[in-house]
């Protein structure tokens, strides 16, 4: 991780869960981390904690609604002005709504497409532009995917969500191919976890907190820190090593 010291990382959805853990880990390794979310109160608190702990990097909170392209473009413009550009992008923000294919609301489907697919694609495009403008040839784009992007489970509430994560699988491999065609050494990776103990299930089942809690009580789940460790592993790989996808489940998880 030595070569990343002082360089700029963007982490989307950095206020809670996996995003917050990844942001903290990157700051611990000396990176300048722009952490964005719709609400930055929790990121501001995390930034203060990182500073108090004496971590060598810095966390910079940025308010951005990733379902709004104008806000994404404005964020990249601000990063360019203040920090030159982005060298590492962690496309972490994602959401699931309980909208089955036969009866789901279009609004919920659209929300998932906007954040899980469109925002990832827009951020990726803008990060690549940022790298090219500055002749950065060793950048890294990491998409936080899901095991739902590799198999469809018999649970109607997450079928559309699964479709968006299959899109992330295809986008990451497509990106890898285009980066090769462009003759760059910029790398693309996705990390696909199974059950991670975060607030994810409570947002998915916001009308049924008992069901959400049960999701995490049945087995010993992955922690957000396990995901952060996977990100550090990916970034630590030698420049000639391309890690395409890390699929990781809790040991006790079946599907």
PDB file of C-alpha atoms in Angstrom:
ATOM      1  CA  UNK A   1       0.000   0.000   0.000  1.00  0.00           C
ATOM      2  CA  UNK A   2       3.041   2.310   0.181  1.00  0.00           C
ATOM      3  CA  UNK A   3       2.532   3.552  -3.378  1.00  0.00           C
ATOM      4  CA  UNK A   4      -0.968   4.805  -2.536  1.00  0.00           C
ATOM      5  CA  UNK A   5       0.157   7.122   0.278  1.00  0.00           C
ATOM      6  CA  UNK A   6      -0.985  10.702  -0.340  1.00  0.00           C
ATOM      7  CA  UNK A   7      -3.070   9.738  -3.367  1.00  0.00           C
ATOM      8  CA  UNK A   8      -6.791  10.369  -3.770  1.00  0.00           C
ATOM      9  CA  UNK A   9      -9.538   7.762  -3.381  1.00  0.00           C
ATOM     10  CA  UNK A  10     -13.273   8.243  -3.854  1.00  0.00           C
ATOM     11  CA  UNK A  11     -15.569   6.028  -1.784  1.00  0.00           C
ATOM     12  CA  UNK A  12     -19.288   6.237  -2.567  1.00  0.00           C
ATOM     13  CA  UNK A  13     -21.827   5.435   0.127  1.00  0.00           C
ATOM     14  CA  UNK A  14     -19.204   6.172   2.781  1.00  0.00           C
ATOM     15  CA  UNK A  15     -21.504   7.095   5.666  1.00  0.00           C
ATOM     16  CA  UNK A  16     -22.221   3.601   7.014  1.00  0.00           C
ATOM     17  CA  UNK A  17     -21.423  -0.085   6.701  1.00  0.00           C
ATOM     18  CA  UNK A  18     -18.933  -1.262   4.095  1.00  0.00           C
ATOM     19  CA  UNK A  19     -18.285   2.240   2.736  1.00  0.00           C
ATOM     20  CA  UNK A  20     -17.383   3.643   6.154  1.00  0.00           C
ATOM     21  CA  UNK A  21     -15.094   0.678   6.909  1.00  0.00           C
ATOM     22  CA  UNK A  22     -13.337   1.018   3.535  1.00  0.00           C
ATOM     23  CA  UNK A  23     -12.912   4.791   3.966  1.00  0.00           C
ATOM     24  CA  UNK A  24     -11.379   4.286   7.408  1.00  0.00           C
ATOM     25  CA  UNK A  25      -8.983   1.598   6.136  1.00  0.00           C
ATOM     26  CA  UNK A  26      -7.761   3.767   3.254  1.00  0.00           C
ATOM     27  CA  UNK A  27      -7.172   6.718   5.600  1.00  0.00           C
ATOM     28  CA  UNK A  28      -5.220   4.352   7.883  1.00  0.00           C
ATOM     29  CA  UNK A  29      -2.991   3.607   4.891  1.00  0.00           C
ATOM     30  CA  UNK A  30      -2.314   7.291   4.240  1.00  0.00           C
ATOM     31  CA  UNK A  31      -4.725   8.054   1.415  1.00  0.00           C
ATOM     32  CA  UNK A  32      -6.740  11.229   0.890  1.00  0.00           C
ATOM     33  CA  UNK A  33     -10.277   9.838   0.843  1.00  0.00           C
ATOM     34  CA  UNK A  34     -13.282  11.709  -0.497  1.00  0.00           C
ATOM     35  CA  UNK A  35     -16.254   9.976   1.137  1.00  0.00           C
ATOM     36  CA  UNK A  36     -19.605  10.803  -0.389  1.00  0.00           C
ATOM     37  CA  UNK A  37     -23.204  10.122   0.615  1.00  0.00           C
ATOM     38  CA  UNK A  38     -26.580  11.867   0.584  1.00  0.00           C
ATOM     39  CA  UNK A  39     -26.018  12.820   4.219  1.00  0.00           C
ATOM     40  CA  UNK A  40     -22.522  13.614   5.494  1.00  0.00           C
ATOM     41  CA  UNK A  41     -23.113  13.856   9.273  1.00  0.00           C
ATOM     42  CA  UNK A  42     -21.761  10.354   9.889  1.00  0.00           C
ATOM     43  CA  UNK A  43     -18.828  10.875   7.505  1.00  0.00           C
ATOM     44  CA  UNK A  44     -17.914  14.072   9.350  1.00  0.00           C
ATOM     45  CA  UNK A  45     -17.926  12.125  12.614  1.00  0.00           C
ATOM     46  CA  UNK A  46     -15.775   9.373  11.066  1.00  0.00           C
ATOM     47  CA  UNK A  47     -13.356  12.008   9.700  1.00  0.00           C
ATOM     48  CA  UNK A  48     -12.951  13.443  13.211  1.00  0.00           C
ATOM     49  CA  UNK A  49     -12.344   9.946  14.611  1.00  0.00           C
ATOM     50  CA  UNK A  50      -9.657   9.280  11.984  1.00  0.00           C
ATOM     51  CA  UNK A  51      -7.973  12.587  12.806  1.00  0.00           C
ATOM     52  CA  UNK A  52      -8.096  11.918  16.567  1.00  0.00           C
ATOM     53  CA  UNK A  53      -6.607   8.456  16.019  1.00  0.00           C
ATOM     54  CA  UNK A  54      -3.643  10.052  14.244  1.00  0.00           C
ATOM     55  CA  UNK A  55      -4.119   8.158  10.976  1.00  0.00           C
ATOM     56  CA  UNK A  56      -1.697   9.373   8.274  1.00  0.00           C
ATOM     57  CA  UNK A  57      -4.412  10.038   5.690  1.00  0.00           C
ATOM     58  CA  UNK A  58      -7.448  12.305   5.708  1.00  0.00           C
ATOM     59  CA  UNK A  59     -11.174  11.792   5.126  1.00  0.00           C
ATOM     60  CA  UNK A  60     -12.992  14.546   3.239  1.00  0.00           C
ATOM     61  CA  UNK A  61     -16.826  14.366   3.464  1.00  0.00           C
ATOM     62  CA  UNK A  62     -18.801  15.308   0.334  1.00  0.00           C
ATOM     63  CA  UNK A  63     -22.584  15.501   0.056  1.00  0.00           C
ATOM     64  CA  UNK A  64     -23.794  13.875  -3.160  1.00  0.00           C
ATOM     65  CA  UNK A  65     -27.009  12.200  -4.289  1.00  0.00           C
ATOM     66  CA  UNK A  66     -25.747   9.486  -6.623  1.00  0.00           C
ATOM     67  CA  UNK A  67     -29.134   9.157  -8.308  1.00  0.00           C
ATOM     68  CA  UNK A  68     -28.567  12.671  -9.725  1.00  0.00           C
ATOM     69  CA  UNK A  69     -25.993  12.864 -12.536  1.00  0.00           C
ATOM     70  CA  UNK A  70     -25.559  16.627 -12.140  1.00  0.00           C
ATOM     71  CA  UNK A  71     -24.527  16.153  -8.506  1.00  0.00           C
ATOM     72  CA  UNK A  72     -22.033  13.440  -9.490  1.00  0.00           C
ATOM     73  CA  UNK A  73     -20.467  15.676 -12.163  1.00  0.00           C
ATOM     74  CA  UNK A  74     -20.340  18.581  -9.717  1.00  0.00           C
ATOM     75  CA  UNK A  75     -18.543  16.365  -7.200  1.00  0.00           C
ATOM     76  CA  UNK A  76     -15.905  15.359  -9.747  1.00  0.00           C
ATOM     77  CA  UNK A  77     -15.430  18.999 -10.710  1.00  0.00           C
ATOM     78  CA  UNK A  78     -14.879  19.908  -7.041  1.00  0.00           C
ATOM     79  CA  UNK A  79     -12.413  17.033  -6.581  1.00  0.00           C
ATOM     80  CA  UNK A  80     -10.487  18.214  -9.654  1.00  0.00           C
ATOM     81  CA  UNK A  81     -10.286  21.761  -8.292  1.00  0.00           C
ATOM     82  CA  UNK A  82      -9.326  20.809  -4.749  1.00  0.00           C
ATOM     83  CA  UNK A  83      -7.370  17.550  -5.139  1.00  0.00           C
ATOM     84  CA  UNK A  84      -6.431  17.323  -8.873  1.00  0.00           C
ATOM     85  CA  UNK A  85      -8.386  14.117  -9.451  1.00  0.00           C
ATOM     86  CA  UNK A  86      -9.190  10.549  -8.383  1.00  0.00           C
ATOM     87  CA  UNK A  87      -6.642   7.716  -8.475  1.00  0.00           C
ATOM     88  CA  UNK A  88      -8.751   4.994  -6.818  1.00  0.00           C
ATOM     89  CA  UNK A  89     -12.529   4.702  -7.047  1.00  0.00           C
ATOM     90  CA  UNK A  90     -14.543   2.429  -4.767  1.00  0.00           C
ATOM     91  CA  UNK A  91     -18.063   2.193  -6.213  1.00  0.00           C
ATOM     92  CA  UNK A  92     -19.674   0.996  -3.004  1.00  0.00           C
ATOM     93  CA  UNK A  93     -23.072   2.719  -2.837  1.00  0.00           C
ATOM     94  CA  UNK A  94     -25.955   0.363  -3.516  1.00  0.00           C
ATOM     95  CA  UNK A  95     -29.465  -0.365  -2.339  1.00  0.00           C
ATOM     96  CA  UNK A  96     -32.199  -2.950  -2.513  1.00  0.00           C
ATOM     97  CA  UNK A  97     -35.942  -2.431  -2.416  1.00  0.00           C
ATOM     98  CA  UNK A  98     -38.437  -5.295  -1.843  1.00  0.00           C
ATOM     99  CA  UNK A  99     -40.002  -5.082  -5.308  1.00  0.00           C
ATOM    100  CA  UNK A 100     -40.718  -8.513  -6.900  1.00  0.00           C
ATOM    101  CA  UNK A 101     -40.795  -8.879 -10.673  1.00  0.00           C
ATOM    102  CA  UNK A 102     -44.523  -9.680 -10.798  1.00  0.00           C
ATOM    103  CA  UNK A 103     -45.771  -7.004  -8.413  1.00  0.00           C
ATOM    104  CA  UNK A 104     -42.972  -4.516  -7.748  1.00  0.00           C
ATOM    105  CA  UNK A 105     -43.286  -0.753  -8.022  1.00  0.00           C
ATOM    106  CA  UNK A 106     -41.549   0.868 -10.981  1.00  0.00           C
ATOM    107  CA  UNK A 107     -40.229   3.591  -8.676  1.00  0.00           C
ATOM    108  CA  UNK A 108     -38.331   1.011  -6.595  1.00  0.00           C
ATOM    109  CA  UNK A 109     -36.887  -0.653  -9.682  1.00  0.00           C
ATOM    110  CA  UNK A 110     -35.781   2.708 -11.073  1.00  0.00           C
ATOM    111  CA  UNK A 111     -34.142   3.646  -7.778  1.00  0.00           C
ATOM    112  CA  UNK A 112     -32.075   0.454  -7.846  1.00  0.00           C
ATOM    113  CA  UNK A 113     -31.074   0.987 -11.484  1.00  0.00           C
ATOM    114  CA  UNK A 114     -30.088   4.614 -10.805  1.00  0.00           C
ATOM    115  CA  UNK A 115     -27.818   3.854  -7.845  1.00  0.00           C
ATOM    116  CA  UNK A 116     -26.620   0.292  -8.497  1.00  0.00           C
ATOM    117  CA  UNK A 117     -26.020   0.592 -12.246  1.00  0.00           C
ATOM    118  CA  UNK A 118     -26.145   4.185 -13.537  1.00  0.00           C
ATOM    119  CA  UNK A 119     -24.160   5.790 -10.700  1.00  0.00           C
ATOM    120  CA  UNK A 120     -21.493   3.088 -10.950  1.00  0.00           C
ATOM    121  CA  UNK A 121     -21.227   3.683 -14.703  1.00  0.00           C
ATOM    122  CA  UNK A 122     -21.144   7.490 -14.426  1.00  0.00           C
ATOM    123  CA  UNK A 123     -18.546   7.462 -11.638  1.00  0.00           C
ATOM    124  CA  UNK A 124     -16.427   4.975 -13.596  1.00  0.00           C
ATOM    125  CA  UNK A 125     -16.522   7.131 -16.741  1.00  0.00           C
ATOM    126  CA  UNK A 126     -15.618  10.279 -14.809  1.00  0.00           C
ATOM    127  CA  UNK A 127     -12.824   8.550 -12.875  1.00  0.00           C
ATOM    128  CA  UNK A 128     -11.307   7.293 -16.126  1.00  0.00           C
ATOM    129  CA  UNK A 129     -11.455  10.819 -17.591  1.00  0.00           C
ATOM    130  CA  UNK A 130      -9.774  12.142 -14.446  1.00  0.00           C
ATOM    131  CA  UNK A 131      -6.994   9.576 -14.740  1.00  0.00           C
ATOM    132  CA  UNK A 132      -6.439  10.190 -18.455  1.00  0.00           C
ATOM    133  CA  UNK A 133      -6.264  13.973 -18.017  1.00  0.00           C
ATOM    134  CA  UNK A 134      -3.398  13.525 -15.546  1.00  0.00           C
ATOM    135  CA  UNK A 135      -1.689  10.613 -17.349  1.00  0.00           C
ATOM    136  CA  UNK A 136      -2.407   8.298 -14.426  1.00  0.00           C
ATOM    137  CA  UNK A 137      -1.742   4.778 -15.677  1.00  0.00           C
ATOM    138  CA  UNK A 138      -1.844   2.812 -12.421  1.00  0.00           C
ATOM    139  CA  UNK A 139      -5.306   3.738 -11.116  1.00  0.00           C
ATOM    140  CA  UNK A 140      -7.818   1.230  -9.793  1.00  0.00           C
ATOM    141  CA  UNK A 141     -11.611   1.001 -10.001  1.00  0.00           C
ATOM    142  CA  UNK A 142     -13.231  -1.377  -7.512  1.00  0.00           C
ATOM    143  CA  UNK A 143     -16.938  -2.178  -7.695  1.00  0.00           C
ATOM    144  CA  UNK A 144     -18.584  -3.554  -4.576  1.00  0.00           C
ATOM    145  CA  UNK A 145     -20.792  -6.226  -6.083  1.00  0.00           C
ATOM    146  CA  UNK A 146     -22.672  -9.098  -4.406  1.00  0.00           C
ATOM    147  CA  UNK A 147     -23.027 -12.866  -4.605  1.00  0.00           C
ATOM    148  CA  UNK A 148     -26.481 -11.902  -5.919  1.00  0.00           C
ATOM    149  CA  UNK A 149     -24.590 -10.800  -9.023  1.00  0.00           C
ATOM    150  CA  UNK A 150     -23.521 -14.411  -9.616  1.00  0.00           C
ATOM    151  CA  UNK A 151     -26.574 -16.465  -8.634  1.00  0.00           C
ATOM    152  CA  UNK A 152     -30.319 -15.858  -8.363  1.00  0.00           C
ATOM    153  CA  UNK A 153     -31.747 -16.970  -5.024  1.00  0.00           C
ATOM    154  CA  UNK A 154     -35.394 -18.077  -4.657  1.00  0.00           C
ATOM    155  CA  UNK A 155     -36.394 -14.912  -2.812  1.00  0.00           C
ATOM    156  CA  UNK A 156     -38.706 -12.652  -4.814  1.00  0.00           C
ATOM    157  CA  UNK A 157     -37.829  -9.507  -2.840  1.00  0.00           C
ATOM    158  CA  UNK A 158     -34.285  -9.475  -4.222  1.00  0.00           C
ATOM    159  CA  UNK A 159     -34.757 -10.640  -7.832  1.00  0.00           C
ATOM    160  CA  UNK A 160     -34.610  -7.150  -9.338  1.00  0.00           C
ATOM    161  CA  UNK A 161     -31.725  -6.230  -7.033  1.00  0.00           C
ATOM    162  CA  UNK A 162     -29.965  -9.365  -8.263  1.00  0.00           C
ATOM    163  CA  UNK A 163     -30.441  -8.199 -11.859  1.00  0.00           C
ATOM    164  CA  UNK A 164     -28.695  -4.914 -11.039  1.00  0.00           C
ATOM    165  CA  UNK A 165     -25.791  -6.817  -9.485  1.00  0.00           C
ATOM    166  CA  UNK A 166     -25.520  -9.089 -12.529  1.00  0.00           C
ATOM    167  CA  UNK A 167     -25.138  -5.805 -14.413  1.00  0.00           C
ATOM    168  CA  UNK A 168     -22.223  -4.860 -12.135  1.00  0.00           C
ATOM    169  CA  UNK A 169     -20.549  -8.197 -12.937  1.00  0.00           C
ATOM    170  CA  UNK A 170     -20.863  -7.467 -16.670  1.00  0.00           C
ATOM    171  CA  UNK A 171     -19.830  -3.810 -16.276  1.00  0.00           C
ATOM    172  CA  UNK A 172     -16.665  -4.745 -14.394  1.00  0.00           C
ATOM    173  CA  UNK A 173     -15.527  -7.284 -16.978  1.00  0.00           C
ATOM    174  CA  UNK A 174     -16.505  -4.937 -19.825  1.00  0.00           C
ATOM    175  CA  UNK A 175     -14.492  -2.183 -18.146  1.00  0.00           C
ATOM    176  CA  UNK A 176     -11.468  -4.481 -17.827  1.00  0.00           C
ATOM    177  CA  UNK A 177     -11.657  -5.241 -21.548  1.00  0.00           C
ATOM    178  CA  UNK A 178     -12.007  -1.567 -22.539  1.00  0.00           C
ATOM    179  CA  UNK A 179      -9.073  -0.596 -20.308  1.00  0.00           C
ATOM    180  CA  UNK A 180      -6.978  -3.213 -22.100  1.00  0.00           C
ATOM    181  CA  UNK A 181      -8.127  -1.946 -25.501  1.00  0.00           C
ATOM    182  CA  UNK A 182      -7.083   1.552 -24.405  1.00  0.00           C
ATOM    183  CA  UNK A 183      -3.629   0.105 -23.584  1.00  0.00           C
ATOM    184  CA  UNK A 184      -3.674   1.365 -20.005  1.00  0.00           C
ATOM    185  CA  UNK A 185      -2.526  -0.362 -16.829  1.00  0.00           C
ATOM    186  CA  UNK A 186      -5.555   0.874 -14.911  1.00  0.00           C
ATOM    187  CA  UNK A 187      -7.184  -2.100 -13.209  1.00  0.00           C
ATOM    188  CA  UNK A 188     -10.806  -3.065 -12.596  1.00  0.00           C
ATOM    189  CA  UNK A 189     -12.003  -5.399  -9.861  1.00  0.00           C
ATOM    190  CA  UNK A 190     -15.275  -6.338  -8.246  1.00  0.00           C
ATOM    191  CA  UNK A 191     -15.721  -7.753  -4.769  1.00  0.00           C
ATOM    192  CA  UNK A 192     -18.794  -9.925  -4.308  1.00  0.00           C
ATOM    193  CA  UNK A 193     -19.808 -10.667  -0.722  1.00  0.00           C
ATOM    194  CA  UNK A 194     -22.543 -12.857   0.646  1.00  0.00           C
ATOM    195  CA  UNK A 195     -24.195 -11.776   3.897  1.00  0.00           C
ATOM    196  CA  UNK A 196     -22.434  -8.818   5.489  1.00  0.00           C
ATOM    197  CA  UNK A 197     -23.713  -7.567   8.837  1.00  0.00           C
ATOM    198  CA  UNK A 198     -24.617  -3.948   8.053  1.00  0.00           C
ATOM    199  CA  UNK A 199     -27.828  -1.925   7.967  1.00  0.00           C
ATOM    200  CA  UNK A 200     -28.584  -3.276   4.468  1.00  0.00           C
ATOM    201  CA  UNK A 201     -31.320  -5.749   5.486  1.00  0.00           C
ATOM    202  CA  UNK A 202     -32.992  -3.134   7.692  1.00  0.00           C
ATOM    203  CA  UNK A 203     -33.370  -0.846   4.661  1.00  0.00           C
ATOM    204  CA  UNK A 204     -34.568  -3.712   2.462  1.00  0.00           C
ATOM    205  CA  UNK A 205     -37.121  -4.862   5.045  1.00  0.00           C
ATOM    206  CA  UNK A 206     -37.860  -1.433   6.521  1.00  0.00           C
ATOM    207  CA  UNK A 207     -41.439  -2.465   7.308  1.00  0.00           C
ATOM    208  CA  UNK A 208     -40.342  -5.653   9.089  1.00  0.00           C
ATOM    209  CA  UNK A 209     -37.373  -5.047  11.440  1.00  0.00           C
ATOM    210  CA  UNK A 210     -37.743  -8.514  12.988  1.00  0.00           C
ATOM    211  CA  UNK A 211     -37.211 -10.138   9.601  1.00  0.00           C
ATOM    212  CA  UNK A 212     -34.224  -7.860   8.984  1.00  0.00           C
ATOM    213  CA  UNK A 213     -32.656  -8.769  12.324  1.00  0.00           C
ATOM    214  CA  UNK A 214     -33.231 -12.482  11.660  1.00  0.00           C
ATOM    215  CA  UNK A 215     -31.187 -12.161   8.443  1.00  0.00           C
ATOM    216  CA  UNK A 216     -28.064 -11.580  10.495  1.00  0.00           C
ATOM    217  CA  UNK A 217     -28.856 -13.861  13.433  1.00  0.00           C
ATOM    218  CA  UNK A 218     -29.062 -17.180  11.592  1.00  0.00           C
ATOM    219  CA  UNK A 219     -25.309 -17.438  10.882  1.00  0.00           C
ATOM    220  CA  UNK A 220     -22.043 -15.686  11.698  1.00  0.00           C
ATOM    221  CA  UNK A 221     -21.973 -13.044   8.948  1.00  0.00           C
ATOM    222  CA  UNK A 222     -19.119 -11.213   7.301  1.00  0.00           C
ATOM    223  CA  UNK A 223     -18.268  -7.864   8.865  1.00  0.00           C
ATOM    224  CA  UNK A 224     -17.767  -4.556   7.051  1.00  0.00           C
ATOM    225  CA  UNK A 225     -14.106  -4.788   8.117  1.00  0.00           C
ATOM    226  CA  UNK A 226     -13.760  -8.066   6.191  1.00  0.00           C
ATOM    227  CA  UNK A 227     -14.772  -6.165   3.073  1.00  0.00           C
ATOM    228  CA  UNK A 228     -12.314  -3.366   3.860  1.00  0.00           C
ATOM    229  CA  UNK A 229      -9.563  -5.979   4.190  1.00  0.00           C
ATOM    230  CA  UNK A 230     -10.513  -7.355   0.759  1.00  0.00           C
ATOM    231  CA  UNK A 231     -10.222  -3.853  -0.744  1.00  0.00           C
ATOM    232  CA  UNK A 232      -6.756  -3.422   0.805  1.00  0.00           C
ATOM    233  CA  UNK A 233      -5.748  -6.854  -0.555  1.00  0.00           C
ATOM    234  CA  UNK A 234      -6.848  -5.851  -4.068  1.00  0.00           C
ATOM    235  CA  UNK A 235      -5.043  -2.503  -3.938  1.00  0.00           C
ATOM    236  CA  UNK A 236      -1.910  -4.161  -2.533  1.00  0.00           C
ATOM    237  CA  UNK A 237      -1.531  -6.560  -5.468  1.00  0.00           C
ATOM    238  CA  UNK A 238       1.588  -5.930  -7.610  1.00  0.00           C
ATOM    239  CA  UNK A 239       0.908  -3.786 -10.723  1.00  0.00           C
ATOM    240  CA  UNK A 240       1.147  -6.801 -13.048  1.00  0.00           C
ATOM    241  CA  UNK A 241      -1.589  -8.698 -11.137  1.00  0.00           C
ATOM    242  CA  UNK A 242      -5.208  -8.157 -12.188  1.00  0.00           C
ATOM    243  CA  UNK A 243      -7.699  -9.451  -9.609  1.00  0.00           C
ATOM    244  CA  UNK A 244     -10.990  -9.711 -11.481  1.00  0.00           C
ATOM    245  CA  UNK A 245     -13.439 -10.727  -8.770  1.00  0.00           C
ATOM    246  CA  UNK A 246     -13.303 -11.775  -5.148  1.00  0.00           C
ATOM    247  CA  UNK A 247     -16.295 -13.905  -4.173  1.00  0.00           C
ATOM    248  CA  UNK A 248     -16.587 -14.240  -0.406  1.00  0.00           C
ATOM    249  CA  UNK A 249     -19.291 -15.693   1.814  1.00  0.00           C
ATOM    250  CA  UNK A 250     -19.602 -16.354   5.523  1.00  0.00           C
ATOM    251  CA  UNK A 251     -18.334 -19.909   6.090  1.00  0.00           C
ATOM    252  CA  UNK A 252     -21.781 -20.957   7.330  1.00  0.00           C
ATOM    253  CA  UNK A 253     -23.752 -19.450   4.416  1.00  0.00           C
ATOM    254  CA  UNK A 254     -25.320 -21.986   2.066  1.00  0.00           C
ATOM    255  CA  UNK A 255     -26.629 -20.031  -0.955  1.00  0.00           C
TER     256      UNK A 255
END
